[in-house]
Coordinates of C-alpha atoms and ligand atoms in Angstrom, one line a residue:
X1 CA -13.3 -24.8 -25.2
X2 CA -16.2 -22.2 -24.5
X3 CA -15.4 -22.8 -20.5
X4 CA -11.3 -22.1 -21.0
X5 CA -11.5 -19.8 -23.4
X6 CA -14.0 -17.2 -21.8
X7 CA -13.4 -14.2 -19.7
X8 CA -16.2 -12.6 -19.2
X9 CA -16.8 -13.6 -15.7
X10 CA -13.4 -11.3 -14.8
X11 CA -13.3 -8.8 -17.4
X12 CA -16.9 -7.7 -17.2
X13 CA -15.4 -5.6 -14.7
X14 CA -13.8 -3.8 -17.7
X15 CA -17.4 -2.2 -18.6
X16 CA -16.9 1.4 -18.2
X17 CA -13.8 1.5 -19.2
X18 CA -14.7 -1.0 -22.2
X19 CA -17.5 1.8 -23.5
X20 CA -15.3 5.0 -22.6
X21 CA -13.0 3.7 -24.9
X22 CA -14.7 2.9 -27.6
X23 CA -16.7 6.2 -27.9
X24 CA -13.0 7.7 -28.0
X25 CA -12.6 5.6 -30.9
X26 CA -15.5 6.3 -33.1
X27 CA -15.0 9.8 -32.4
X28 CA -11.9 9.6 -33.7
X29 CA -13.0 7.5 -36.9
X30 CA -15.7 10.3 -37.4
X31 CA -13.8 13.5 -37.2
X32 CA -10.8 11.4 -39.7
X33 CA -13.4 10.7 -42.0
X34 CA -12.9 7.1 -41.5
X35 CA -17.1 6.4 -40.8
X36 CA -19.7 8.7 -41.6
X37 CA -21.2 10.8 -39.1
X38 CA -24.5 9.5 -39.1
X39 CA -22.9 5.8 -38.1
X40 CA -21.2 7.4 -35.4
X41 CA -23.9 8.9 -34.3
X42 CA -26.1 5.5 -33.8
X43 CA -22.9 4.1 -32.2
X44 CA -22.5 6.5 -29.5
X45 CA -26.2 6.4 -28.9
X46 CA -25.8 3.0 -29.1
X47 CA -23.1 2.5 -26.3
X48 CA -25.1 5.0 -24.0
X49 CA -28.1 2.3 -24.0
X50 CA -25.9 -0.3 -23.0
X51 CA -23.7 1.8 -20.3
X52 CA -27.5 2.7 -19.2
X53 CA -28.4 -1.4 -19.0
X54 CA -25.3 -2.3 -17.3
X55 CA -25.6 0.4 -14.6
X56 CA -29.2 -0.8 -13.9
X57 CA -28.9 -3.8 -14.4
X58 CA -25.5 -5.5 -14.4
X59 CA -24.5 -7.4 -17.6
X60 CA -25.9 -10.6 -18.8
X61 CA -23.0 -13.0 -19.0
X62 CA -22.7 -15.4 -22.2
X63 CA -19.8 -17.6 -22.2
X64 CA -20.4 -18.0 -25.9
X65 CA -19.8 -14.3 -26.1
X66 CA -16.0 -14.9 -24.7
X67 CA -14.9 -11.0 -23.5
X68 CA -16.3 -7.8 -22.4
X69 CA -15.3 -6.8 -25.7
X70 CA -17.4 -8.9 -27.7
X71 CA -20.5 -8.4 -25.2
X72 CA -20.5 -4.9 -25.7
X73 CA -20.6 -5.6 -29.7
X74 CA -23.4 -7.7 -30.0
X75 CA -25.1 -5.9 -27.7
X76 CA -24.5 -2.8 -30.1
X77 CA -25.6 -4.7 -33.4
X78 CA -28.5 -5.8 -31.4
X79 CA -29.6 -2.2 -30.9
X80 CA -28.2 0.1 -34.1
X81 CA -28.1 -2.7 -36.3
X82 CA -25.2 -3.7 -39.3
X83 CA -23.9 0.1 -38.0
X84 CA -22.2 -1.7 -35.2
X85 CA -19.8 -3.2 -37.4
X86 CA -17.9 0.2 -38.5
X87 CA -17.1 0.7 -34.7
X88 CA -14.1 -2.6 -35.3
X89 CA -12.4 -0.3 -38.1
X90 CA -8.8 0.3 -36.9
X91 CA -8.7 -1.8 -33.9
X92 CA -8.2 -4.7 -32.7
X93 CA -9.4 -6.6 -28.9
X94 CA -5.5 -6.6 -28.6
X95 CA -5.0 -2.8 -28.4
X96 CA -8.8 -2.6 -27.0
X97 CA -8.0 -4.8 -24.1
X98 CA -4.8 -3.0 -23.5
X99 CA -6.2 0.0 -23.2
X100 CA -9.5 -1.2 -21.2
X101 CA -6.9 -2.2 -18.8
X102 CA -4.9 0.1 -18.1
X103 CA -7.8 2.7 -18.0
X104 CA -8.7 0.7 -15.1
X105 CA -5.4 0.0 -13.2
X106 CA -4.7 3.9 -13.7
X107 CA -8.2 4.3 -11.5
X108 CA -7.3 1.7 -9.4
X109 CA -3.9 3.8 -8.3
X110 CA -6.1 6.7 -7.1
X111 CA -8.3 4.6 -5.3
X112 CA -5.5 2.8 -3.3
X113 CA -3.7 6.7 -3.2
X114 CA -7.1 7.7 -1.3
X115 CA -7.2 4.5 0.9
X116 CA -3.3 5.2 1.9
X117 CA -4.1 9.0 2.8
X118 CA -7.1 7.9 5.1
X119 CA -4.4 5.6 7.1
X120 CA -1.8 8.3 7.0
X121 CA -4.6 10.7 8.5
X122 CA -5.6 8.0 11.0
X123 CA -1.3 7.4 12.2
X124 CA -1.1 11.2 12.2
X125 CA -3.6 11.6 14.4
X126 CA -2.8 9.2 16.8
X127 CA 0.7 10.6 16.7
X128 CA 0.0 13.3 17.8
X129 CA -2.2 12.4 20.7
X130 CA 1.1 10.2 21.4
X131 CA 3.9 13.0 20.8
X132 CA 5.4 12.6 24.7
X133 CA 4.1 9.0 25.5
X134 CA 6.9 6.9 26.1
X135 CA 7.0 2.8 25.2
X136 CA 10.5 0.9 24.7
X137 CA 11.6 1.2 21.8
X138 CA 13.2 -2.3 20.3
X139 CA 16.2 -4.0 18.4
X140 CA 15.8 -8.0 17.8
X141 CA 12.4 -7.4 19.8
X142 CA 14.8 -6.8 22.9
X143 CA 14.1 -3.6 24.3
X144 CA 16.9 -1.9 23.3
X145 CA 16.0 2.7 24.3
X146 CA 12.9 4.5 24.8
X147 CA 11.2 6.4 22.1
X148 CA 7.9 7.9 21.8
X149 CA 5.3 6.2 20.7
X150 CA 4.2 9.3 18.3
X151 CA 7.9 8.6 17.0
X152 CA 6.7 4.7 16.7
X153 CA 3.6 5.7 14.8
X154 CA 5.3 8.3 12.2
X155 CA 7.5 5.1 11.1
X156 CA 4.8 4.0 9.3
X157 CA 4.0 7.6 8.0
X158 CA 7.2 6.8 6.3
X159 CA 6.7 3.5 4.9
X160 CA 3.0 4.7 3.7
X161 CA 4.2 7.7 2.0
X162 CA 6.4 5.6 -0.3
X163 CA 3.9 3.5 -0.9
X164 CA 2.0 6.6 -2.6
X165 CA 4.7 7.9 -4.7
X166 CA 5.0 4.1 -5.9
X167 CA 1.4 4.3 -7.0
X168 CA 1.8 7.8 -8.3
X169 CA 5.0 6.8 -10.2
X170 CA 3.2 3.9 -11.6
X171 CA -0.3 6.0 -12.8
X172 CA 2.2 8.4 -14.2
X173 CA 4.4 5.8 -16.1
X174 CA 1.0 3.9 -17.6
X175 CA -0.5 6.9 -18.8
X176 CA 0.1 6.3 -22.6
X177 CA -2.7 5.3 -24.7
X178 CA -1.9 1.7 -26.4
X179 CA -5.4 2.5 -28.7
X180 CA -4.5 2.3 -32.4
X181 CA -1.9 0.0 -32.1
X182 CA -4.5 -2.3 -33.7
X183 CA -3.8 -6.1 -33.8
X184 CA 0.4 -5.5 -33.3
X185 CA 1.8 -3.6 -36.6
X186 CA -0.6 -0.5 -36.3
X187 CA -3.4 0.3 -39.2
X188 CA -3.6 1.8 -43.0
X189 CA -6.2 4.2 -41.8
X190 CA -5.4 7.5 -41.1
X191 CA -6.2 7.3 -37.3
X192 CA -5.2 10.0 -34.8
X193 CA -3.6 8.5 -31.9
X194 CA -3.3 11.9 -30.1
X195 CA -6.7 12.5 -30.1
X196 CA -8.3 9.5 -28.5
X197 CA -5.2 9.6 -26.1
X198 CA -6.5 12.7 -24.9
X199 CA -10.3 11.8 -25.0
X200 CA -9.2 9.5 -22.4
X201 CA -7.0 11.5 -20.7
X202 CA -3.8 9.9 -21.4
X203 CA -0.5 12.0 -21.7
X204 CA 0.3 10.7 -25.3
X205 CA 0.2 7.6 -27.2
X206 CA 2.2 4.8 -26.8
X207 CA 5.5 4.6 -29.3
X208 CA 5.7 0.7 -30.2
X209 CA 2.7 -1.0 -31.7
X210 CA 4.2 -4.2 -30.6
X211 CA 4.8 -3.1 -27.4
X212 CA 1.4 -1.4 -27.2
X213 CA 0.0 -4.8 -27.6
X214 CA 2.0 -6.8 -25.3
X215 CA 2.7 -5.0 -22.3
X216 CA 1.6 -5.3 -18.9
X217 CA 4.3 -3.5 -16.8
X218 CA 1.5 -0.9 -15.8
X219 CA -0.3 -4.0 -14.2
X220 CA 3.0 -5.3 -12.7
X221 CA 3.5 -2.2 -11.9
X222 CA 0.8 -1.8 -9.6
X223 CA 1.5 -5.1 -8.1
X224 CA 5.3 -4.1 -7.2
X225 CA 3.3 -1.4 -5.4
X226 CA 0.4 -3.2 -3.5
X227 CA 3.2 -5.9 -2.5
X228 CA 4.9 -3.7 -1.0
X229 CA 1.9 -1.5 0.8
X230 CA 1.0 -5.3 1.9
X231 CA 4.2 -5.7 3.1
X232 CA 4.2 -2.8 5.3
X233 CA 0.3 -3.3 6.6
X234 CA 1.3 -6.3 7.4
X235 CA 4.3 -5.1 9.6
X236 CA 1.9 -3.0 11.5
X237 CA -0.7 -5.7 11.8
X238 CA 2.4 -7.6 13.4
X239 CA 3.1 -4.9 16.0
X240 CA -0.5 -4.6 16.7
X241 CA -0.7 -8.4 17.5
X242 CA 2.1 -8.5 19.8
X243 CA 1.2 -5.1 21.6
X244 CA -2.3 -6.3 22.3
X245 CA -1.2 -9.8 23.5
X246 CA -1.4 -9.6 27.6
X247 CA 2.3 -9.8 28.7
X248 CA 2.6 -6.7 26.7
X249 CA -0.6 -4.9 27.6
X250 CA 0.2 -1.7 25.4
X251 CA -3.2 -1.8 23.3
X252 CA -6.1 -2.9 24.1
X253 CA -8.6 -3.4 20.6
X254 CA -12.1 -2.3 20.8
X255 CA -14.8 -4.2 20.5
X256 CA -15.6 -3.6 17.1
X257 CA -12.3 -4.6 15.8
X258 CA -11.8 -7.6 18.6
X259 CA -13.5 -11.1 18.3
X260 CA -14.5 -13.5 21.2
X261 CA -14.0 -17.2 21.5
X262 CA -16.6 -19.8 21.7
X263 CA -14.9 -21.6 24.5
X264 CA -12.7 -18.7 26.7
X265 CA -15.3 -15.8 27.5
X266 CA -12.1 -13.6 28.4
X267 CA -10.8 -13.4 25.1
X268 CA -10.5 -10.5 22.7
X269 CA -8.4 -11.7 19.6
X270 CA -7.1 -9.6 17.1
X271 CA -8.3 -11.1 14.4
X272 CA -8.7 -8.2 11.8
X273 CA -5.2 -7.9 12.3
X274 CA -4.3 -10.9 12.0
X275 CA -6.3 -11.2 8.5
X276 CA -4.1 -8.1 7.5
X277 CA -1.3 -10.0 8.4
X278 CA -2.2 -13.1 6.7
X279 CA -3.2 -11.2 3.2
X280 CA -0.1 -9.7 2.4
X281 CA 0.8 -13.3 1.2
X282 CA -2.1 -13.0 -1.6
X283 CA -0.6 -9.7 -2.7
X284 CA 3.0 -11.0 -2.4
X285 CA 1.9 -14.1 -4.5
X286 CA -0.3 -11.7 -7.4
X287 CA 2.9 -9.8 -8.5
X288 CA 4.7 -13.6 -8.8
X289 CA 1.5 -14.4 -10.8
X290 CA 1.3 -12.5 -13.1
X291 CA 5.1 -12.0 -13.7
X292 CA 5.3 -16.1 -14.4
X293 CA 2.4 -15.4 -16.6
X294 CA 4.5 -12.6 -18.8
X295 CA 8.1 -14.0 -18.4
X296 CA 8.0 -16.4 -21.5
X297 CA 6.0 -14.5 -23.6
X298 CA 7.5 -13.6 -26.7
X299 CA 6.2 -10.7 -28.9
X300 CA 3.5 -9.9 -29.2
X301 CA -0.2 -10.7 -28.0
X302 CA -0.6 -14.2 -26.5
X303 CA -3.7 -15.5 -24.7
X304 CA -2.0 -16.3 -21.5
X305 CA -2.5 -12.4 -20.6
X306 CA -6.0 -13.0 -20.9
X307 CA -5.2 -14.3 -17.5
X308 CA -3.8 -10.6 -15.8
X309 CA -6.9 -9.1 -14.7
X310 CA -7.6 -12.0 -12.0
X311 CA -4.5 -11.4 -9.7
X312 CA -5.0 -7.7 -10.6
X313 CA -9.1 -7.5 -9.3
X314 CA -8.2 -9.5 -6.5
X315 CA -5.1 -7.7 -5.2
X316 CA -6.8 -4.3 -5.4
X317 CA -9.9 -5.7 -3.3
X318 CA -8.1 -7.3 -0.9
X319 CA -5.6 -4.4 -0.8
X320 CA -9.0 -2.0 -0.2
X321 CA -10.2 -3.8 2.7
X322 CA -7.0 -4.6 4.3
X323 CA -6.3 -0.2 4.2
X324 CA -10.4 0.2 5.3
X325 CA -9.6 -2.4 7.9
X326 CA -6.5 -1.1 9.5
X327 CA -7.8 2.5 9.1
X328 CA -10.7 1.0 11.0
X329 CA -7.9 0.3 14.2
X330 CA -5.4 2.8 14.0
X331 CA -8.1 4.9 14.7
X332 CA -9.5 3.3 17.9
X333 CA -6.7 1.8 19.3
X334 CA -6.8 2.2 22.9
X335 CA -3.0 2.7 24.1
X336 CA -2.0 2.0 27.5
X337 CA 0.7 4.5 28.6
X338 CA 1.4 2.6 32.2
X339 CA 2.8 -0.5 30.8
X340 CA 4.8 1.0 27.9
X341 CA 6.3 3.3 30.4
X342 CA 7.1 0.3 32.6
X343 CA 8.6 -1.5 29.8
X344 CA 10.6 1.6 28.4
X345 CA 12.2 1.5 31.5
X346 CA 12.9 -2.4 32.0
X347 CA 15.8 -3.8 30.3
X348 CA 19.3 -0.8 31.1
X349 CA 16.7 1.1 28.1
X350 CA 19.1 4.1 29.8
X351 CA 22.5 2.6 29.3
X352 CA 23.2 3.8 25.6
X353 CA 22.5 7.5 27.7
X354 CA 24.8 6.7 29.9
X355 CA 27.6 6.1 28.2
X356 CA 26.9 9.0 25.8
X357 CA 26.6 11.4 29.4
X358 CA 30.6 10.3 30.3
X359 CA 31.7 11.1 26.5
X360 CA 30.0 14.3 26.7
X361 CA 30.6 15.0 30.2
X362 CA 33.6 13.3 31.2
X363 CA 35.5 13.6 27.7
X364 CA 35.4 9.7 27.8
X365 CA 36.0 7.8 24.7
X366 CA 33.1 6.6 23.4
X367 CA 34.3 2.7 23.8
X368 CA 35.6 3.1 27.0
X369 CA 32.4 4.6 28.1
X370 CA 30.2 1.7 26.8
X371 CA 32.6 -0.8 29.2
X372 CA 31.9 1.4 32.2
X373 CA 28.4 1.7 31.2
X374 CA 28.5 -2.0 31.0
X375 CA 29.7 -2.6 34.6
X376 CA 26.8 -0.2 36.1
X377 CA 24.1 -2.7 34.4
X378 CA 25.9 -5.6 36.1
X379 CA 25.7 -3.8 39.1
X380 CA 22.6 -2.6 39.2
X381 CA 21.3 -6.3 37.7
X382 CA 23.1 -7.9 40.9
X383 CA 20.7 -5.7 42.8
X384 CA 17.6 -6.3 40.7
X385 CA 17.4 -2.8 40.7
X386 CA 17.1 0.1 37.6
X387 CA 20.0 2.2 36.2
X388 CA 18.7 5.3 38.2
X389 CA 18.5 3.2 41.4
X390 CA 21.7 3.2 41.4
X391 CA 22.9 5.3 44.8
X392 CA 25.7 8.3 44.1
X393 CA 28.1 6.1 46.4
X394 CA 27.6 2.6 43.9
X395 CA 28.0 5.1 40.6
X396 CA 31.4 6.4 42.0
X397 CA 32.4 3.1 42.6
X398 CA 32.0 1.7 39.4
X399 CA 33.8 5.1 37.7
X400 CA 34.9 8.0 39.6
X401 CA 34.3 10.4 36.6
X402 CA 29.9 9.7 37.4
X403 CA 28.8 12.4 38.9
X404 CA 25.5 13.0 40.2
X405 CA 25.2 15.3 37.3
X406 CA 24.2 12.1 35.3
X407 CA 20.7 11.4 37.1
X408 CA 19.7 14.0 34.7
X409 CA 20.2 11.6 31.7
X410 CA 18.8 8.3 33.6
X411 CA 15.6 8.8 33.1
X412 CA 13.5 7.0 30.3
X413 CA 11.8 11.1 29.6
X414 CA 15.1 12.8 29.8
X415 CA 16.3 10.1 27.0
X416 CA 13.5 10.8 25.0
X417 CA 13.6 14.7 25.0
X418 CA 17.9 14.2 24.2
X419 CA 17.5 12.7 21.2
X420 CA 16.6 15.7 19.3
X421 CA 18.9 15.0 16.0
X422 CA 17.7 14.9 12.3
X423 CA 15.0 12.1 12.4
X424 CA 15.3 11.3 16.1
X425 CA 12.1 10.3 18.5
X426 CA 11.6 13.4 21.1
X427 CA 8.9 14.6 21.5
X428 CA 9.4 18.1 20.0
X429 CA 10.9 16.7 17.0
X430 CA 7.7 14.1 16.5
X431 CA 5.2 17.7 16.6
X432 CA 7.8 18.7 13.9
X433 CA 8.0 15.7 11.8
X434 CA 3.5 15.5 12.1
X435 CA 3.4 19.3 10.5
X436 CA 5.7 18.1 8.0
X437 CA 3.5 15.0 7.0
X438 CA 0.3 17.0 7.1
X439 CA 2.2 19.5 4.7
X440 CA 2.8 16.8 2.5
X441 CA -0.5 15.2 2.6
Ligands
LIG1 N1 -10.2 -11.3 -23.8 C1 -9.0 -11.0 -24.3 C2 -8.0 -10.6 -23.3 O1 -8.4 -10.3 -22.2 C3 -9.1 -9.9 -25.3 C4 -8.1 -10.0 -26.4 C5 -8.3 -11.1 -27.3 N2 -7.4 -11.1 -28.4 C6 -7.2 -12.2 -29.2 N3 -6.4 -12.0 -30.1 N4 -7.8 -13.3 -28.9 O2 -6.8 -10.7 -23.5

């Protein structure tokens, strides 16, 4: 029973937040009238000692002792004496639990907000080193028309900056204190709720006592969120893999973030990235966890969310490391322009600007213009040659409307620098779309 029903080995984590909370709350029961000063007194002096031990020291686990909660306690009694007691008046572990918990995943956002900015500095950076360099961009992994490579690097800007208003929107929707709600139905003391909410720098209480109690959206919450930021880390881990792997030859990973093998001297595998890749399935799997823990729960308190904090600690460690990591490589990356250039300009990446030159140029509808475009990279394929190898004789030939005019547009730079709508990859919009990120950063 001891070895099931103990926490303490997670929730000792819970500490800080554990002792912050409950100086809030004899405060409270002191300035109500609810304990006498003097008791309140020995209690906060009491809870300093033991914030002092556990910073020095750590905490002395005892199973027997089942929570953080309880450790705290006796540790209190043990120092101030029967005193201790009065600091239980009005509350329960339920509503202490709650609220040691979401102090915590409320930190937790900012931390993960800090490690997102750090990457977003890192991708800015680059992109701007890489504004003008040209690499192919893809559909189905096919090269499909060149971009830039800043343009490349910005889409994760993009991804990364949702992923911080999802945190932010999550620290904002938690921030209700669930203190006071006592065991479920609330207490026949005359707490005020308002007052340790603010000593802890909540926005307001929570409404529902029951809901006080039982919920643990702020914690799913914060998994929806590092899922996702998983997700996307992972999708750049993915790109990183591919890019460094020798066919492709458009990064090549620094020592420091490369490994060797025991048996092939030549090697330099990415295996930070890869480790990226592969732990965006633990912080897939936390959100399912916990939310198969909550799903059957009725109302209101049940020991099966004793079991939230694991997937919770884990995902935001793993999530720490796996930002740290990539920062780590986004910032040392060593692009190679030469073979990104060649591969921008393998595969017709020109075609789509061809067939946009004869609408624009030759007034020819837009469908019509992709089957003409379509006969040039057969016959330019039958010759092994590019789009802009092409001679003026073999362009005529396929349409008479192609003018020389269109070598102008053939060109994997001159493709780039066209596609200057709203959100499109040349190089003077990347330089605008950086500005704008480091505005918003
Ligand atoms: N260790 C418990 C938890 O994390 C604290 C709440 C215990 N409440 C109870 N009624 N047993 O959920």
């Amino acid at each position: 029973m001891a070895e099931i029903n103990a926490s303490i080995g997670t929730d000792k984590r819970l500490w800080r937040q554990d002792i912050a909370g409950s100086r809030a709350h004899v405060t409270m029961l002191g300035a109500q009238g609810i304990v006498a000063g003097d008791d309140v007194a020995a209690i906060l002096a009491g809870l300093d000692t033991i914030e002092a031990e556990y910073a020095a020291g750590g905490l002395v686990e005892n199973p027997a002792l089942e929570d953080i909660h309880m450790h705290v306690e006796t540790r209190l009694a043990e120092l101030i004496g029967p005193a201790a007691g009065r600091l239980h008046t009005a509350r329960s572990r339920n509503d202490q639990v709650a609220t040691d918990f979401r102090l915590w995943v409320r930190a937790a956002c900012a931390e993960v907000d800090t490690g997102l900015t750090a990457l977003t500095s890192a991708l800015l950076t680059r992109a701007d080193e890489h504004a003008d360099t040209i690499m192919p961009g893809f559909t189905h992994l096919q090269v499909a028309q060149p971009v830039t490579l800043g343009h490349h690097l910005l889409a994760y800007v993009e991804m990364l900056a949702r992923d911080r208003s999802r945190f932010a929107d999550a620290a904002a929707r938690m921030n209700e204190c669930p203190l006071g709600a006592a065991a479920l139905a609330g207490t026949s003391f005359p707490i005020d709720r308002a007052m340790t909410a603010a000593a802890l720098g909540f926005a307001r209480p929570t409404a529902n006592s029951l809901d006080s109690v039982s919920d643990r959206d702020f914690a799913l919450d914060y998994l929806a969120a590092a899922a996702m930021a998983g997700l996307h880390l992972s999708r750049l881990a993915e790109e990183i893999i591919i890019w460094a792997s020798q066919p492709y030859g458009f990064v090549t990973l620094p020592d420091a973030w490369s490994t060797g093998s025991s048996i092939m001297p030549q090697k330099r595998n990415p295996d930070a990235a890869e480790l990226v890749r592969a732990k965006a399935g633990q912080l897939l799997a936390a959100f399912q966890h916990l939310g198969v823990i909550m799903k059957g729960l009725p109302l209101a308190y049940s020991k099966d969310m004793q079991d939230d904090k694991a997937p919770v600690f884990a995902a935001h460690d793993t999530l720490g490391l796996c930002l740290a990591a990539m920062t780590g490589m986004v910032e040392t990356l060593v692009f190679n322009k030469a073979p990104m250039r060649a591969a921008a300009a393998s595969g017709f990446a020109t075609a789509t600007d061809l067939a946009d030159w004869l609408v624009r140029a030759a007034n020819v509808p837009f469908r019509q213009a992709h089957d003409i475009t379509g006969r040039a990279v057969k016959a330019a394929e039958a010759k092994g040659i590019m789009l802009d190898g092409l001679s003026d004789e073999d362009l005529t030939a396929i349409d008479a409307r192609i003018t020389p005019a269109v070598r102008s547009v053939l060109s994997v730079e001159a493709s780039v620098a066209s596609r200057t709508s709203h959100g499109g990859t040349a190089p003077a919009n990347v330089r605008a779309a950086i500005a704008a990120a480091r505005t918003r950063l």
